[in-house]
mmCIF file with all atom_site columns, C-alpha atoms in Angstrom:
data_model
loop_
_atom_site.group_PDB
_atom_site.id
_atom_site.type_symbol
_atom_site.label_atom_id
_atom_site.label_alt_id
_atom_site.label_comp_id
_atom_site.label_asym_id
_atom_site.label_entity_id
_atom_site.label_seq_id
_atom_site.pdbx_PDB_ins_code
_atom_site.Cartn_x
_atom_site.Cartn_y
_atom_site.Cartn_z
_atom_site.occupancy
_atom_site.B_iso_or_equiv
_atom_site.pdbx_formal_charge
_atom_site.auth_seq_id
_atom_site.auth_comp_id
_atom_site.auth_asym_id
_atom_site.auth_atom_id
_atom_site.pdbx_PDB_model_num
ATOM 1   C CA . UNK A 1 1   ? 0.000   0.000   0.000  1.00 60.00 ? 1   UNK A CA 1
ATOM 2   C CA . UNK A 1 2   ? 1.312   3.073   -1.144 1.00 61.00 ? 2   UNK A CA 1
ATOM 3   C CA . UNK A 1 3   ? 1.286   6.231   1.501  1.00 62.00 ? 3   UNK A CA 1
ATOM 4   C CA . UNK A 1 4   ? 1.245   9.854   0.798  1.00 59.00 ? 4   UNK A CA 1
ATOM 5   C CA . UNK A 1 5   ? 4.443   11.459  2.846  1.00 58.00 ? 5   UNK A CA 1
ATOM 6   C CA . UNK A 1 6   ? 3.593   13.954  5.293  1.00 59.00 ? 6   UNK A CA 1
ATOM 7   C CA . UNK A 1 7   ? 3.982   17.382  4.437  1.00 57.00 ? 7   UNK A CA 1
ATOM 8   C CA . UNK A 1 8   ? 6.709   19.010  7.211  1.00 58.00 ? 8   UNK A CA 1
ATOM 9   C CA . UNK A 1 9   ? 4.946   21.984  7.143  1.00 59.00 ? 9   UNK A CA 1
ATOM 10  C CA . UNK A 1 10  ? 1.629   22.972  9.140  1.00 61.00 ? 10  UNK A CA 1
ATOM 11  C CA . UNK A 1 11  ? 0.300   25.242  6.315  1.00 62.00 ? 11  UNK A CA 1
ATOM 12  C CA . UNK A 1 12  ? -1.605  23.670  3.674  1.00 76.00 ? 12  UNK A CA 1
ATOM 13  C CA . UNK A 1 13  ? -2.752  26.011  0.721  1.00 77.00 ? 13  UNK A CA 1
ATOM 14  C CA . UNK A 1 14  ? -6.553  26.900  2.297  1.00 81.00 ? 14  UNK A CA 1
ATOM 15  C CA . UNK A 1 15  ? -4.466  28.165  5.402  1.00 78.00 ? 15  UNK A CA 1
ATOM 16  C CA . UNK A 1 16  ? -2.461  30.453  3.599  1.00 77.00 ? 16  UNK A CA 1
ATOM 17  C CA . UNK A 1 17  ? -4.977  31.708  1.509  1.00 83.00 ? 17  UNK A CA 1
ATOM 18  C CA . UNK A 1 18  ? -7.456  32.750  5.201  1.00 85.00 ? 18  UNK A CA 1
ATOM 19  C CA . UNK A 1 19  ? -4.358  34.158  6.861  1.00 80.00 ? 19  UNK A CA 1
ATOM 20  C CA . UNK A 1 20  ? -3.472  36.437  3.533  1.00 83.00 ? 20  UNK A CA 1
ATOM 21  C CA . UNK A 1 21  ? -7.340  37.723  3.375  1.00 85.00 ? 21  UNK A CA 1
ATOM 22  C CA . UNK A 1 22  ? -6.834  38.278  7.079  1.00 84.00 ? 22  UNK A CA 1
ATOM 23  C CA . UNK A 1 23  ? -3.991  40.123  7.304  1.00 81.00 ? 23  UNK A CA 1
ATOM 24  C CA . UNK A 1 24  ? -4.993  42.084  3.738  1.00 83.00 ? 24  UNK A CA 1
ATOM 25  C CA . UNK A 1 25  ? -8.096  42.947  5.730  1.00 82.00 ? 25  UNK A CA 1
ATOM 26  C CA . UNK A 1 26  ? -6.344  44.357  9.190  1.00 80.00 ? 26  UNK A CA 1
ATOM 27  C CA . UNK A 1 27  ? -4.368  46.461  6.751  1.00 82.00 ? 27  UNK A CA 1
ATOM 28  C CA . UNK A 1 28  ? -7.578  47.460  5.213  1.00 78.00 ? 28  UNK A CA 1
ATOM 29  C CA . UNK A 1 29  ? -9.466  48.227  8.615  1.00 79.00 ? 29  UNK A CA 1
ATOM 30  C CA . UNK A 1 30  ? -6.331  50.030  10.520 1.00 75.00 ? 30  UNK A CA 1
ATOM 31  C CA . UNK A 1 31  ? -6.152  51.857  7.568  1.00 75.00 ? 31  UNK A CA 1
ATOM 32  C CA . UNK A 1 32  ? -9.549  53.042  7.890  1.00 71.00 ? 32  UNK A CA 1
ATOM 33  C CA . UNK A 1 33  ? -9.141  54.324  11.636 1.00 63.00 ? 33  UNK A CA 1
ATOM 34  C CA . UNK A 1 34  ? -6.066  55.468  11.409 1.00 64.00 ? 34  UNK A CA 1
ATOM 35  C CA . UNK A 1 35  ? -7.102  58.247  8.459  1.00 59.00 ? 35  UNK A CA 1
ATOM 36  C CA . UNK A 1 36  ? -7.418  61.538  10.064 1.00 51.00 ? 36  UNK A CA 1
ATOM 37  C CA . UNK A 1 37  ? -8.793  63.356  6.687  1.00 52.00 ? 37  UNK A CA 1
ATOM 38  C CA . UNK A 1 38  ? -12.565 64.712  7.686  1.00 54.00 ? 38  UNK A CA 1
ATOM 39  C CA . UNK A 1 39  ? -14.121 67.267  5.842  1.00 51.00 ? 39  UNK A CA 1
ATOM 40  C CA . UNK A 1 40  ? -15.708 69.293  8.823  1.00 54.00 ? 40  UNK A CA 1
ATOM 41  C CA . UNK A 1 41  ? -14.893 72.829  8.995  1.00 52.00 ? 41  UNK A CA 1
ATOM 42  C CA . UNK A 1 42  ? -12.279 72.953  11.818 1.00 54.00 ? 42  UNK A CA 1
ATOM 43  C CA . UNK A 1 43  ? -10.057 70.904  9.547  1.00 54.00 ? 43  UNK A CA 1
ATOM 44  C CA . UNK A 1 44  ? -7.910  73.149  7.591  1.00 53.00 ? 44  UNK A CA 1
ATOM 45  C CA . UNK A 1 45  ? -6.301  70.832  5.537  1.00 58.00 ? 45  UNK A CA 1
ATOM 46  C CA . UNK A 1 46  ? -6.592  72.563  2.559  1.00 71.00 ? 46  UNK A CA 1
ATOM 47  C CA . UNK A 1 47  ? -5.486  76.447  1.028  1.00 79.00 ? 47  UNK A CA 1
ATOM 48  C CA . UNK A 1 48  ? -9.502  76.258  -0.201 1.00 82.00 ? 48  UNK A CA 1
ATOM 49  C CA . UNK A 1 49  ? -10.255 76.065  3.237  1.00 82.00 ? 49  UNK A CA 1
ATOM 50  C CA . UNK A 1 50  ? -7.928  78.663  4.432  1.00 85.00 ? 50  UNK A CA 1
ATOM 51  C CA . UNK A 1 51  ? -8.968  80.829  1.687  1.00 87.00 ? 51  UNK A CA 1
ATOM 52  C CA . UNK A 1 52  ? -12.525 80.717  2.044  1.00 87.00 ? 52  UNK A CA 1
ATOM 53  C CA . UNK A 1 53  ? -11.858 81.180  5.900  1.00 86.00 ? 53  UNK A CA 1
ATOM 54  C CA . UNK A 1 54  ? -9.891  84.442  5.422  1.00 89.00 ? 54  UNK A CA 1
ATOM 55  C CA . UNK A 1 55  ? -11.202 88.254  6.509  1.00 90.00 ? 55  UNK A CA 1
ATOM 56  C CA . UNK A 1 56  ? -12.368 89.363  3.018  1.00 89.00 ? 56  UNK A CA 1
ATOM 57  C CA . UNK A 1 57  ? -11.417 86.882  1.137  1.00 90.00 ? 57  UNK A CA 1
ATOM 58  C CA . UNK A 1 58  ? -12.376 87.979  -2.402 1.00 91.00 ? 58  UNK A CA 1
ATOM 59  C CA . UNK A 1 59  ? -10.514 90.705  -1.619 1.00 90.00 ? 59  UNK A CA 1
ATOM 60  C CA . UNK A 1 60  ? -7.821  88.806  0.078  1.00 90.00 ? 60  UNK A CA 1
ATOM 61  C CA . UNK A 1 61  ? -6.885  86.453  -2.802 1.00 89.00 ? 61  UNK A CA 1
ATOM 62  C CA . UNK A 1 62  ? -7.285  89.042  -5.461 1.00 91.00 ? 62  UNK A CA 1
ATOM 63  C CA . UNK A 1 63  ? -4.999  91.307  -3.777 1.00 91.00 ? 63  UNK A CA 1
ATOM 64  C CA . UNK A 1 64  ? -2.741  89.367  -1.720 1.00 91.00 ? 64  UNK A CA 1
ATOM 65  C CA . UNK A 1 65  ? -2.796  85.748  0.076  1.00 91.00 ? 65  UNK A CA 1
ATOM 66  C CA . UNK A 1 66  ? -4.476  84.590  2.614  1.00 92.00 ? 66  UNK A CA 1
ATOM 67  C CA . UNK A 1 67  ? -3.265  83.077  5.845  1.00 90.00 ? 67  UNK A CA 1
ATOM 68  C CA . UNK A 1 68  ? -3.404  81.552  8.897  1.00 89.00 ? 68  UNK A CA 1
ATOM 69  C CA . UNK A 1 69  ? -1.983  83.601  11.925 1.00 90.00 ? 69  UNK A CA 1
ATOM 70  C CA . UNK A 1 70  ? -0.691  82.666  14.893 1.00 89.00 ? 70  UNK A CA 1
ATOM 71  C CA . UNK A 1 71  ? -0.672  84.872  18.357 1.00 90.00 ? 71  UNK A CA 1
ATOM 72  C CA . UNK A 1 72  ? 1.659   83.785  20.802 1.00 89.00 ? 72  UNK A CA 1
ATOM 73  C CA . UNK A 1 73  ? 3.483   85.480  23.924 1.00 90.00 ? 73  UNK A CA 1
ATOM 74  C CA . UNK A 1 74  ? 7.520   84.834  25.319 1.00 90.00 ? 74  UNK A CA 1
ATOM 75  C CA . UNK A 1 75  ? 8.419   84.975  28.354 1.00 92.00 ? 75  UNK A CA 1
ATOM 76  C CA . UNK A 1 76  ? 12.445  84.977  28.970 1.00 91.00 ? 76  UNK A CA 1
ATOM 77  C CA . UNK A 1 77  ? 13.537  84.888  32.970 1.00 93.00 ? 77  UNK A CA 1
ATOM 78  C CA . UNK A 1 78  ? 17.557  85.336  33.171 1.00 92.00 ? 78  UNK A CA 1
ATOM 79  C CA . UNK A 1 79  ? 17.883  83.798  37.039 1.00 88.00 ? 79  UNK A CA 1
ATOM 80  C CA . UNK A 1 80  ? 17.320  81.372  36.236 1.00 90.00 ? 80  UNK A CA 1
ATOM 81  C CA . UNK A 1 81  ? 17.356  81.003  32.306 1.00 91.00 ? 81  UNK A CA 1
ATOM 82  C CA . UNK A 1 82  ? 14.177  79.775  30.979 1.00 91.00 ? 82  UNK A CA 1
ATOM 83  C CA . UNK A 1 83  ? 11.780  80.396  28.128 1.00 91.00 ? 83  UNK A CA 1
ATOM 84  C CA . UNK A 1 84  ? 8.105   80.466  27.999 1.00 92.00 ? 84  UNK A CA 1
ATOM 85  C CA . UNK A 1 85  ? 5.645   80.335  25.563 1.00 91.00 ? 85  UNK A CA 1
ATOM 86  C CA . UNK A 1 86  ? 1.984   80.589  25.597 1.00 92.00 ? 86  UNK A CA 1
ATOM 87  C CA . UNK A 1 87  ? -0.105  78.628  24.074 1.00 91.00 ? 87  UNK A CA 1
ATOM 88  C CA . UNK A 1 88  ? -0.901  79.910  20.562 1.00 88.00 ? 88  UNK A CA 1
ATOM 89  C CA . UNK A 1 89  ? -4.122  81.856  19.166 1.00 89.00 ? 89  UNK A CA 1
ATOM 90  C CA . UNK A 1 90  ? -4.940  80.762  15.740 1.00 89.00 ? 90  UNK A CA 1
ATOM 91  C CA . UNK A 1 91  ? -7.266  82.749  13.187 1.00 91.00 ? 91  UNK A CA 1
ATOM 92  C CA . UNK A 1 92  ? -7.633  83.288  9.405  1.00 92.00 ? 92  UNK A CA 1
ATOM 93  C CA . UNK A 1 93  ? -5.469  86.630  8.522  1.00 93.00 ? 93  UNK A CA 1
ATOM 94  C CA . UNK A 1 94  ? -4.275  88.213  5.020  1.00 93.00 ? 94  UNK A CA 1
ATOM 95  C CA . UNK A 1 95  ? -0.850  89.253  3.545  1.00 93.00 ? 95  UNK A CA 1
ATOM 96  C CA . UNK A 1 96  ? -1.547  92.063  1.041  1.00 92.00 ? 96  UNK A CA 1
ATOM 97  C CA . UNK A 1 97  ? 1.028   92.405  -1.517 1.00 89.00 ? 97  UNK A CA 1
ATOM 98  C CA . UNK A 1 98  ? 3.440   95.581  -1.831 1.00 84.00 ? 98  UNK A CA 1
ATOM 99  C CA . UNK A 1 99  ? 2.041   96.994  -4.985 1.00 84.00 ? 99  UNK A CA 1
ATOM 100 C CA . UNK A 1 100 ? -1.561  97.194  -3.159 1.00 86.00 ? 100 UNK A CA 1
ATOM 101 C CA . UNK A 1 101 ? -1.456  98.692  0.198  1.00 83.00 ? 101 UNK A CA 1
ATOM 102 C CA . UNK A 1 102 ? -3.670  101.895 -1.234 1.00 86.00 ? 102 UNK A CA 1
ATOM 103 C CA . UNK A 1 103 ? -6.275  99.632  -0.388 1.00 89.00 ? 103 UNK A CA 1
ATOM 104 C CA . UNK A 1 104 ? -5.970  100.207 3.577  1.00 91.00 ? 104 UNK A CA 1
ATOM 105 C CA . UNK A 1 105 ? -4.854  104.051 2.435  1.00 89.00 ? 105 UNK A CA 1
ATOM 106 C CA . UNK A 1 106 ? -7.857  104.205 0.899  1.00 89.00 ? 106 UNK A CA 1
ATOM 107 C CA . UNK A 1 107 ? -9.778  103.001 3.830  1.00 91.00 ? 107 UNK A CA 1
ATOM 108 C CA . UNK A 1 108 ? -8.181  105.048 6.277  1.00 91.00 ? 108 UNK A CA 1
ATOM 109 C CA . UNK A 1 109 ? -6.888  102.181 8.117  1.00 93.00 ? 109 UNK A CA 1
ATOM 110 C CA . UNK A 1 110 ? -3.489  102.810 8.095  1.00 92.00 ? 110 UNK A CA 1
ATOM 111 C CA . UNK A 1 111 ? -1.681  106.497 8.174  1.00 91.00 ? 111 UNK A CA 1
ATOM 112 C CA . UNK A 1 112 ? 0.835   108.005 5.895  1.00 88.00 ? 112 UNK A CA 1
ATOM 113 C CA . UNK A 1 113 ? 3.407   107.448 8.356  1.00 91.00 ? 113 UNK A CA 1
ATOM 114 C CA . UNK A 1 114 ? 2.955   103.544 9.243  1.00 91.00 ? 114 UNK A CA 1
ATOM 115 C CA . UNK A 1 115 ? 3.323   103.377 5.083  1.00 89.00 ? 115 UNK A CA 1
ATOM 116 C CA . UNK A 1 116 ? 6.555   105.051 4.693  1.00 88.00 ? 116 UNK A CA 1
ATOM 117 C CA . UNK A 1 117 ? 7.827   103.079 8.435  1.00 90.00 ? 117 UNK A CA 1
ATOM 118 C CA . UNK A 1 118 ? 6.630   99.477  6.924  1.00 89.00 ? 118 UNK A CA 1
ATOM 119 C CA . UNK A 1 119 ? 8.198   100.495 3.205  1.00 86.00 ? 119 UNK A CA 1
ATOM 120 C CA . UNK A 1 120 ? 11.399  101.613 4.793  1.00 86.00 ? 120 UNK A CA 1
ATOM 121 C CA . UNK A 1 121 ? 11.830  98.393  6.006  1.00 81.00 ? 121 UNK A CA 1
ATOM 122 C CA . UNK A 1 122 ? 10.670  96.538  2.946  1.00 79.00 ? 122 UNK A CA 1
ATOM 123 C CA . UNK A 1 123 ? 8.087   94.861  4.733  1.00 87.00 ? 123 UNK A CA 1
ATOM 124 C CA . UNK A 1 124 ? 4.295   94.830  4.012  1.00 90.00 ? 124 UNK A CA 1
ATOM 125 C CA . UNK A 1 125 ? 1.222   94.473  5.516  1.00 92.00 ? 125 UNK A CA 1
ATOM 126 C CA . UNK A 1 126 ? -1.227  91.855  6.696  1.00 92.00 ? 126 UNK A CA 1
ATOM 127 C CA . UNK A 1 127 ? -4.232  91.913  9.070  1.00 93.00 ? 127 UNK A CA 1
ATOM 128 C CA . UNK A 1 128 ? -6.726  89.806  10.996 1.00 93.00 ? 128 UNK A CA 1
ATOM 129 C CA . UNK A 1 129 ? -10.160 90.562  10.941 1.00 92.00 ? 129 UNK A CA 1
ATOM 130 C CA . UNK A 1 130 ? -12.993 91.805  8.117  1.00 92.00 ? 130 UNK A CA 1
ATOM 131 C CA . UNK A 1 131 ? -11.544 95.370  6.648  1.00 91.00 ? 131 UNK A CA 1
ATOM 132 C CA . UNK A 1 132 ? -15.490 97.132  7.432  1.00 91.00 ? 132 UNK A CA 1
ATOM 133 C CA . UNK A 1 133 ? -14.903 96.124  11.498 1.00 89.00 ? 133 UNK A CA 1
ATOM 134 C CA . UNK A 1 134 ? -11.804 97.015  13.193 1.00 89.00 ? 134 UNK A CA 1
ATOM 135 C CA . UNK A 1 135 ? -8.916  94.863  11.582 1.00 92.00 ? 135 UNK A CA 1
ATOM 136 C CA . UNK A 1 136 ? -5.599  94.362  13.627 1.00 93.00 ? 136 UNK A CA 1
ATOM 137 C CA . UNK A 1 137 ? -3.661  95.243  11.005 1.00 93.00 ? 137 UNK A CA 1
ATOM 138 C CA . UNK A 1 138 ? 0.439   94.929  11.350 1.00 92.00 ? 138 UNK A CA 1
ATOM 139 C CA . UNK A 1 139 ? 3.528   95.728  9.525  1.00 92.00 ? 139 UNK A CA 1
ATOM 140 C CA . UNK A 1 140 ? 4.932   92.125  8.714  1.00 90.00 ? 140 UNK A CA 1
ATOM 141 C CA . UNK A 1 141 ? 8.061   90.786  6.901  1.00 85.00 ? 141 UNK A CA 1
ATOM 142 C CA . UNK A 1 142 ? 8.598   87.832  5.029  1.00 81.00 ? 142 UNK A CA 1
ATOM 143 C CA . UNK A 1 143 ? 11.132  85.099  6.394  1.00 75.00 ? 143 UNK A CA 1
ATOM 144 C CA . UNK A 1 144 ? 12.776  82.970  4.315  1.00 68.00 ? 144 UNK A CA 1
ATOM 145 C CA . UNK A 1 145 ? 15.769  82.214  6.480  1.00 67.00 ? 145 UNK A CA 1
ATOM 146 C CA . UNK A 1 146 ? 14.581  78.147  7.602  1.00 62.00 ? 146 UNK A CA 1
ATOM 147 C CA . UNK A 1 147 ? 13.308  77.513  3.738  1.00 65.00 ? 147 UNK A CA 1
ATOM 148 C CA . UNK A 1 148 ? 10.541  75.243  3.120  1.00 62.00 ? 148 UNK A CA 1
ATOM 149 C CA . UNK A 1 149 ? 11.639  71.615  4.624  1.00 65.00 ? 149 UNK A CA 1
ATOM 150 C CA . UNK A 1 150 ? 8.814   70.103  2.373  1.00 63.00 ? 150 UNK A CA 1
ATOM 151 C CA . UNK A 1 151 ? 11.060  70.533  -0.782 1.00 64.00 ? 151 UNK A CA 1
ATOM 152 C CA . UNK A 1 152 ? 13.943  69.208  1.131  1.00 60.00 ? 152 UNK A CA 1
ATOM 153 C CA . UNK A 1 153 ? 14.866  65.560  -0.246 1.00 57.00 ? 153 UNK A CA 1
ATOM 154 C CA . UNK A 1 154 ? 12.794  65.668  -3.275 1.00 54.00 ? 154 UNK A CA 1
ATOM 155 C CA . UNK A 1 155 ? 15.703  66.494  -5.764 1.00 53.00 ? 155 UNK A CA 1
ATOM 156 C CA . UNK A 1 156 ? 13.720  69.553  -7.114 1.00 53.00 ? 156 UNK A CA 1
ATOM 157 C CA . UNK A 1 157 ? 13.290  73.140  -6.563 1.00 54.00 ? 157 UNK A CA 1
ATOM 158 C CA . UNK A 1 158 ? 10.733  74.886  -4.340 1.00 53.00 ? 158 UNK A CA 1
ATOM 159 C CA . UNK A 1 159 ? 8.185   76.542  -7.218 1.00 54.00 ? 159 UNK A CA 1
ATOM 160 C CA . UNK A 1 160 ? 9.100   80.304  -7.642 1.00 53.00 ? 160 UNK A CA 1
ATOM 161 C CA . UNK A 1 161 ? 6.172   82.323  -5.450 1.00 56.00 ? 161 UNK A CA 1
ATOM 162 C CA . UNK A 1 162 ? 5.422   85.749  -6.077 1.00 56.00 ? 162 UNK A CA 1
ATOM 163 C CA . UNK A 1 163 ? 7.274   88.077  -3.922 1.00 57.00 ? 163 UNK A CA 1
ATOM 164 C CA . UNK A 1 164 ? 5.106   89.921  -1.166 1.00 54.00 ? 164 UNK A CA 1
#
């Protein structure tokens, strides 16, 4: 009588196949509640989002770019040495560009003076808050000193942007 040797291994085909569907489905269901996209409001994933959410924003993205703007306070002691920092404040702001400032001239929302201080320094202006309230509007320079560290690694250059 003839007798099939035994197979040394404990997996048979059918075994392998229920073990690959289950481990294709964990992948499948972590992958599910570990996604953090939602498309409620207080996720600003997206420049639509941040757009839509800025202080005049027809006005904003015609003129200049919109943003999001962050409020936060220092504290330095010296004895002893230690820093401080508040938690931040976050709202939708807007960075007008250079070339369009008459716009707060206009609106009397900024004086002659502030103008010729903020040029002098080749800065510009952006503000927080609808331009018909009372915007906080400040004199703001752009920082380019720590470079995007998105662009870093991908072998390309960062996309020119237009200069504010």
């Amino acid at each position: 009588m003839y007798r099939k040797p035994k197979s040394s291994s404990p997996f048979n085909y059918t075994s392998l196949a229920i073990l690959a569907g289950v481990f294709v489905l964990g992948i499948g269901i972590g992958i599910a509640f570990s996604s953090t996209a939602n498309f409620s409001p207080e996720n600003v994933a997206s420049r639509e989002v941040i757009d839509r959410s800025a202080p005049n924003p027809e006005l904003c993205i015609q003129y200049g770019a919109s943003a999001m703007v962050m409020d936060t306070r220092i504290f330095v002691t010296l004895n002893p040495f230690n820093v401080y920092i508040s938690q931040p404040k976050m709202q939708p702001g807007c960075v007008l560009r250079t070339n369009t400032w008459n716009i707060l001239e206009q609106r009397k929302l900024v004086s002659n003076d502030q103008v010729r201080d903020c040029k002098n320094r080749m800065n510009t202006f952006g503000f927080t808050g609808a331009l018909e309230n009372t915007p906080e509007i400040s004199c703001i320079y752009q920082n380019d000193a720590a470079g995007n560290l998105f662009f870093q690694g991908s072998g390309g250059r960062p996309p020119e942007t237009e200069r504010f």
